[in-house]
Amino acid sequence: MVGLRRVCLRLVLGKIVLEFERGVRVLFSKPAENIAFIISTPLWLAFFILTLRGYGVIKLSSIDLQLFLWVAYAFSLYTTWLWTFGHGIMDEGYDGVLEYVLAGGEDLLTHFIGWGLSLVTYELMDLVVIAGSFAILFNTRVSLVNPPLLALSLVLVTLELLFISVIYSMLVIKLRSNWVITNIIQFILPTLGGLIPGEVNNYVEAINKYSPIAYPVILMRESALGINEINVSITTQLAYSLLTIVTLGALAWVIVDITTARLRHSGQLSLY
């Protein structure tokens, strides 16, 4: 029994690695699009900050700029996962890729996880570009108070947004329209997902403190800046983050399984 489980685990991991390799090849097949996507977030934020400075509206300290840097990075993570990965799943449905995966007897969730993990390359490139742009424009170097915790928080954010994106795309596929879900999620997720720092006001701090999906993003800022913005211990934040990710992973598995069963039962493997 143990040997059989090991064989099954190797097969699943092998499929995930294969999907990861395919995803990386697809991502790097469009270099111009990748470059434009990666540099857009820091450039827009830098333009916004420089405009405010030019009109004398704000005068940001070094710690404020550090905070803006990590807010920009969190925003780029949400953009990468929801719009690049989430919409990419929908495009696969419309282009018949999911039909091919299902017809081959493959598991959709394995396909999504393997392909989604290839976006880690985007995450790393985004961090380099955002850190470089702030260093050039504002003479602000990246602060890394706790590098091991930062690395762990990036893993947690990646897994959380991966499962959220899968759930998001499956809901859109179910409704056959992305506007309803997208219009709701693009306002709710940044608010509940820790994108806005708790230092803004007491209301935001309360939201971040009681929203479990916010903890991985908050941990990322706290590990970089060394500021506990919600007055909750790191151990507790890690525990809630892991529990949230496991819950989202289970929910994603159930939703994908239901979607797969519905498509196969109806004899319609495509999403038209």
mmCIF file with all atom_site columns, N, CA, C and O in Angstrom, residues 70 143-154 216-228 234 237:
data_model
loop_
_atom_site.group_PDB
_atom_site.id
_atom_site.type_symbol
_atom_site.label_atom_id
_atom_site.label_alt_id
_atom_site.label_comp_id
_atom_site.label_asym_id
_atom_site.label_entity_id
_atom_site.label_seq_id
_atom_site.pdbx_PDB_ins_code
_atom_site.Cartn_x
_atom_site.Cartn_y
_atom_site.Cartn_z
_atom_site.occupancy
_atom_site.B_iso_or_equiv
_atom_site.pdbx_formal_charge
_atom_site.auth_seq_id
_atom_site.auth_comp_id
_atom_site.auth_asym_id
_atom_site.auth_atom_id
_atom_site.pdbx_PDB_model_num
ATOM 1   N N  . TRP A 1 70  ? 6.488  47.626 -1.133 1.00 0.00 ? 70  TRP A N  1
ATOM 2   C CA . TRP A 1 70  ? 5.874  46.320 -0.894 1.00 0.00 ? 70  TRP A CA 1
ATOM 3   C C  . TRP A 1 70  ? 4.389  46.317 -1.228 1.00 0.00 ? 70  TRP A C  1
ATOM 4   O O  . TRP A 1 70  ? 3.830  45.268 -1.578 1.00 0.00 ? 70  TRP A O  1
ATOM 5   N N  . SER A 1 143 ? 14.456 46.758 1.943  1.00 0.00 ? 143 SER A N  1
ATOM 6   C CA . SER A 1 143 ? 14.729 46.393 3.326  1.00 0.00 ? 143 SER A CA 1
ATOM 7   C C  . SER A 1 143 ? 14.322 44.946 3.555  1.00 0.00 ? 143 SER A C  1
ATOM 8   O O  . SER A 1 143 ? 13.190 44.558 3.246  1.00 0.00 ? 143 SER A O  1
ATOM 9   N N  . LEU A 1 144 ? 15.240 44.138 4.077  1.00 0.00 ? 144 LEU A N  1
ATOM 10  C CA . LEU A 1 144 ? 14.966 42.732 4.349  1.00 0.00 ? 144 LEU A CA 1
ATOM 11  C C  . LEU A 1 144 ? 15.378 42.421 5.785  1.00 0.00 ? 144 LEU A C  1
ATOM 12  O O  . LEU A 1 144 ? 16.486 41.961 6.039  1.00 0.00 ? 144 LEU A O  1
ATOM 13  N N  . VAL A 1 145 ? 14.461 42.678 6.700  1.00 0.00 ? 145 VAL A N  1
ATOM 14  C CA . VAL A 1 145 ? 14.751 42.458 8.115  1.00 0.00 ? 145 VAL A CA 1
ATOM 15  C C  . VAL A 1 145 ? 14.831 40.971 8.432  1.00 0.00 ? 145 VAL A C  1
ATOM 16  O O  . VAL A 1 145 ? 15.681 40.524 9.200  1.00 0.00 ? 145 VAL A O  1
ATOM 17  N N  . ASN A 1 146 ? 13.937 40.185 7.821  1.00 0.00 ? 146 ASN A N  1
ATOM 18  C CA . ASN A 1 146 ? 13.885 38.746 8.088  1.00 0.00 ? 146 ASN A CA 1
ATOM 19  C C  . ASN A 1 146 ? 13.755 37.988 6.768  1.00 0.00 ? 146 ASN A C  1
ATOM 20  O O  . ASN A 1 146 ? 12.653 37.578 6.387  1.00 0.00 ? 146 ASN A O  1
ATOM 21  N N  . PRO A 1 147 ? 14.877 37.765 6.045  1.00 0.00 ? 147 PRO A N  1
ATOM 22  C CA . PRO A 1 147 ? 14.821 37.100 4.731  1.00 0.00 ? 147 PRO A CA 1
ATOM 23  C C  . PRO A 1 147 ? 14.170 35.715 4.743  1.00 0.00 ? 147 PRO A C  1
ATOM 24  O O  . PRO A 1 147 ? 13.388 35.409 3.836  1.00 0.00 ? 147 PRO A O  1
ATOM 25  N N  . PRO A 1 148 ? 14.453 34.828 5.730  1.00 0.00 ? 148 PRO A N  1
ATOM 26  C CA . PRO A 1 148 ? 13.780 33.514 5.718  1.00 0.00 ? 148 PRO A CA 1
ATOM 27  C C  . PRO A 1 148 ? 12.255 33.631 5.806  1.00 0.00 ? 148 PRO A C  1
ATOM 28  O O  . PRO A 1 148 ? 11.534 32.913 5.106  1.00 0.00 ? 148 PRO A O  1
ATOM 29  N N  . LEU A 1 149 ? 11.777 34.539 6.655  1.00 0.00 ? 149 LEU A N  1
ATOM 30  C CA . LEU A 1 149 ? 10.333 34.729 6.769  1.00 0.00 ? 149 LEU A CA 1
ATOM 31  C C  . LEU A 1 149 ? 9.766  35.325 5.485  1.00 0.00 ? 149 LEU A C  1
ATOM 32  O O  . LEU A 1 149 ? 8.644  34.985 5.075  1.00 0.00 ? 149 LEU A O  1
ATOM 33  N N  . LEU A 1 150 ? 10.521 36.207 4.829  1.00 0.00 ? 150 LEU A N  1
ATOM 34  C CA . LEU A 1 150 ? 10.077 36.769 3.557  1.00 0.00 ? 150 LEU A CA 1
ATOM 35  C C  . LEU A 1 150 ? 9.926  35.673 2.510  1.00 0.00 ? 150 LEU A C  1
ATOM 36  O O  . LEU A 1 150 ? 8.926  35.631 1.783  1.00 0.00 ? 150 LEU A O  1
ATOM 37  N N  . ALA A 1 151 ? 10.908 34.784 2.434  1.00 0.00 ? 151 ALA A N  1
ATOM 38  C CA . ALA A 1 151 ? 10.836 33.683 1.475  1.00 0.00 ? 151 ALA A CA 1
ATOM 39  C C  . ALA A 1 151 ? 9.625  32.800 1.761  1.00 0.00 ? 151 ALA A C  1
ATOM 40  O O  . ALA A 1 151 ? 8.892  32.405 0.841  1.00 0.00 ? 151 ALA A O  1
ATOM 41  N N  . LEU A 1 152 ? 9.394  32.506 3.040  1.00 0.00 ? 152 LEU A N  1
ATOM 42  C CA . LEU A 1 152 ? 8.238  31.686 3.415  1.00 0.00 ? 152 LEU A CA 1
ATOM 43  C C  . LEU A 1 152 ? 6.927  32.392 3.085  1.00 0.00 ? 152 LEU A C  1
ATOM 44  O O  . LEU A 1 152 ? 5.984  31.771 2.588  1.00 0.00 ? 152 LEU A O  1
ATOM 45  N N  . SER A 1 153 ? 6.877  33.697 3.340  1.00 0.00 ? 153 SER A N  1
ATOM 46  C CA . SER A 1 153 ? 5.650  34.452 3.050  1.00 0.00 ? 153 SER A CA 1
ATOM 47  C C  . SER A 1 153 ? 5.359  34.486 1.555  1.00 0.00 ? 153 SER A C  1
ATOM 48  O O  . SER A 1 153 ? 4.188  34.431 1.144  1.00 0.00 ? 153 SER A O  1
ATOM 49  N N  . LEU A 1 154 ? 6.391  34.544 0.725  1.00 0.00 ? 154 LEU A N  1
ATOM 50  C CA . LEU A 1 154 ? 6.188  34.523 -0.727 1.00 0.00 ? 154 LEU A CA 1
ATOM 51  C C  . LEU A 1 154 ? 5.616  33.184 -1.180 1.00 0.00 ? 154 LEU A C  1
ATOM 52  O O  . LEU A 1 154 ? 4.770  33.127 -2.081 1.00 0.00 ? 154 LEU A O  1
ATOM 53  N N  . PRO A 1 216 ? -0.899 36.206 4.713  1.00 0.00 ? 216 PRO A N  1
ATOM 54  C CA . PRO A 1 216 ? 0.328  35.993 3.931  1.00 0.00 ? 216 PRO A CA 1
ATOM 55  C C  . PRO A 1 216 ? 0.924  37.289 3.377  1.00 0.00 ? 216 PRO A C  1
ATOM 56  O O  . PRO A 1 216 ? 2.151  37.460 3.386  1.00 0.00 ? 216 PRO A O  1
ATOM 57  N N  . VAL A 1 217 ? 0.069  38.197 2.894  1.00 0.00 ? 217 VAL A N  1
ATOM 58  C CA . VAL A 1 217 ? 0.557  39.470 2.348  1.00 0.00 ? 217 VAL A CA 1
ATOM 59  C C  . VAL A 1 217 ? 1.122  40.343 3.470  1.00 0.00 ? 217 VAL A C  1
ATOM 60  O O  . VAL A 1 217 ? 2.162  41.002 3.307  1.00 0.00 ? 217 VAL A O  1
ATOM 61  N N  . ILE A 1 218 ? 0.460  40.346 4.620  1.00 0.00 ? 218 ILE A N  1
ATOM 62  C CA . ILE A 1 218 ? 0.941  41.127 5.759  1.00 0.00 ? 218 ILE A CA 1
ATOM 63  C C  . ILE A 1 218 ? 2.291  40.595 6.236  1.00 0.00 ? 218 ILE A C  1
ATOM 64  O O  . ILE A 1 218 ? 3.213  41.360 6.554  1.00 0.00 ? 218 ILE A O  1
ATOM 65  N N  . LEU A 1 219 ? 2.420  39.275 6.272  1.00 0.00 ? 219 LEU A N  1
ATOM 66  C CA . LEU A 1 219 ? 3.690  38.658 6.662  1.00 0.00 ? 219 LEU A CA 1
ATOM 67  C C  . LEU A 1 219 ? 4.825  39.091 5.736  1.00 0.00 ? 219 LEU A C  1
ATOM 68  O O  . LEU A 1 219 ? 5.955  39.293 6.179  1.00 0.00 ? 219 LEU A O  1
ATOM 69  N N  . MET A 1 220 ? 4.510  39.246 4.458  1.00 0.00 ? 220 MET A N  1
ATOM 70  C CA . MET A 1 220 ? 5.518  39.668 3.497  1.00 0.00 ? 220 MET A CA 1
ATOM 71  C C  . MET A 1 220 ? 6.042  41.055 3.848  1.00 0.00 ? 220 MET A C  1
ATOM 72  O O  . MET A 1 220 ? 7.261  41.296 3.858  1.00 0.00 ? 220 MET A O  1
ATOM 73  N N  . ARG A 1 221 ? 5.144  41.977 4.156  1.00 0.00 ? 221 ARG A N  1
ATOM 74  C CA . ARG A 1 221 ? 5.573  43.334 4.533  1.00 0.00 ? 221 ARG A CA 1
ATOM 75  C C  . ARG A 1 221 ? 6.312  43.327 5.868  1.00 0.00 ? 221 ARG A C  1
ATOM 76  O O  . ARG A 1 221 ? 7.321  44.007 6.045  1.00 0.00 ? 221 ARG A O  1
ATOM 77  N N  . GLU A 1 222 ? 5.776  42.578 6.820  1.00 0.00 ? 222 GLU A N  1
ATOM 78  C CA . GLU A 1 222 ? 6.382  42.566 8.152  1.00 0.00 ? 222 GLU A CA 1
ATOM 79  C C  . GLU A 1 222 ? 7.780  41.966 8.130  1.00 0.00 ? 222 GLU A C  1
ATOM 80  O O  . GLU A 1 222 ? 8.674  42.431 8.834  1.00 0.00 ? 222 GLU A O  1
ATOM 81  N N  . SER A 1 223 ? 7.989  40.925 7.330  1.00 0.00 ? 223 SER A N  1
ATOM 82  C CA . SER A 1 223 ? 9.311  40.311 7.251  1.00 0.00 ? 223 SER A CA 1
ATOM 83  C C  . SER A 1 223 ? 10.326 41.234 6.596  1.00 0.00 ? 223 SER A C  1
ATOM 84  O O  . SER A 1 223 ? 11.516 41.174 6.888  1.00 0.00 ? 223 SER A O  1
ATOM 85  N N  . ALA A 1 224 ? 9.848  42.105 5.705  1.00 0.00 ? 224 ALA A N  1
ATOM 86  C CA . ALA A 1 224 ? 10.741 43.046 5.029  1.00 0.00 ? 224 ALA A CA 1
ATOM 87  C C  . ALA A 1 224 ? 11.024 44.279 5.878  1.00 0.00 ? 224 ALA A C  1
ATOM 88  O O  . ALA A 1 224 ? 12.163 44.759 5.936  1.00 0.00 ? 224 ALA A O  1
ATOM 89  N N  . LEU A 1 225 ? 9.996  44.793 6.554  1.00 0.00 ? 225 LEU A N  1
ATOM 90  C CA . LEU A 1 225 ? 10.132 46.058 7.279  1.00 0.00 ? 225 LEU A CA 1
ATOM 91  C C  . LEU A 1 225 ? 10.348 45.883 8.776  1.00 0.00 ? 225 LEU A C  1
ATOM 92  O O  . LEU A 1 225 ? 10.757 46.824 9.457  1.00 0.00 ? 225 LEU A O  1
ATOM 93  N N  . GLY A 1 226 ? 10.027 44.714 9.328  1.00 0.00 ? 226 GLY A N  1
ATOM 94  C CA . GLY A 1 226 ? 10.193 44.492 10.753 1.00 0.00 ? 226 GLY A CA 1
ATOM 95  C C  . GLY A 1 226 ? 9.144  45.183 11.599 1.00 0.00 ? 226 GLY A C  1
ATOM 96  O O  . GLY A 1 226 ? 9.372  45.444 12.783 1.00 0.00 ? 226 GLY A O  1
ATOM 97  N N  . ILE A 1 227 ? 7.984  45.484 11.001 1.00 0.00 ? 227 ILE A N  1
ATOM 98  C CA . ILE A 1 227 ? 6.903  46.172 11.718 1.00 0.00 ? 227 ILE A CA 1
ATOM 99  C C  . ILE A 1 227 ? 5.701  45.237 11.811 1.00 0.00 ? 227 ILE A C  1
ATOM 100 O O  . ILE A 1 227 ? 5.186  44.783 10.792 1.00 0.00 ? 227 ILE A O  1
ATOM 101 N N  . ASN A 1 228 ? 5.265  44.951 13.031 1.00 0.00 ? 228 ASN A N  1
ATOM 102 C CA . ASN A 1 228 ? 4.078  44.122 13.228 1.00 0.00 ? 228 ASN A CA 1
ATOM 103 C C  . ASN A 1 228 ? 2.859  45.035 13.172 1.00 0.00 ? 228 ASN A C  1
ATOM 104 O O  . ASN A 1 228 ? 2.456  45.635 14.159 1.00 0.00 ? 228 ASN A O  1
ATOM 105 N N  . ILE A 1 234 ? 3.797  36.430 14.993 1.00 0.00 ? 234 ILE A N  1
ATOM 106 C CA . ILE A 1 234 ? 4.171  35.805 13.732 1.00 0.00 ? 234 ILE A CA 1
ATOM 107 C C  . ILE A 1 234 ? 3.697  34.353 13.686 1.00 0.00 ? 234 ILE A C  1
ATOM 108 O O  . ILE A 1 234 ? 3.215  33.864 12.661 1.00 0.00 ? 234 ILE A O  1
ATOM 109 N N  . GLN A 1 237 ? 0.040  34.298 12.892 1.00 0.00 ? 237 GLN A N  1
ATOM 110 C CA . GLN A 1 237 ? -0.175 34.654 11.493 1.00 0.00 ? 237 GLN A CA 1
ATOM 111 C C  . GLN A 1 237 ? 0.171  33.491 10.568 1.00 0.00 ? 237 GLN A C  1
ATOM 112 O O  . GLN A 1 237 ? -0.543 33.222 9.590  1.00 0.00 ? 237 GLN A O  1
#
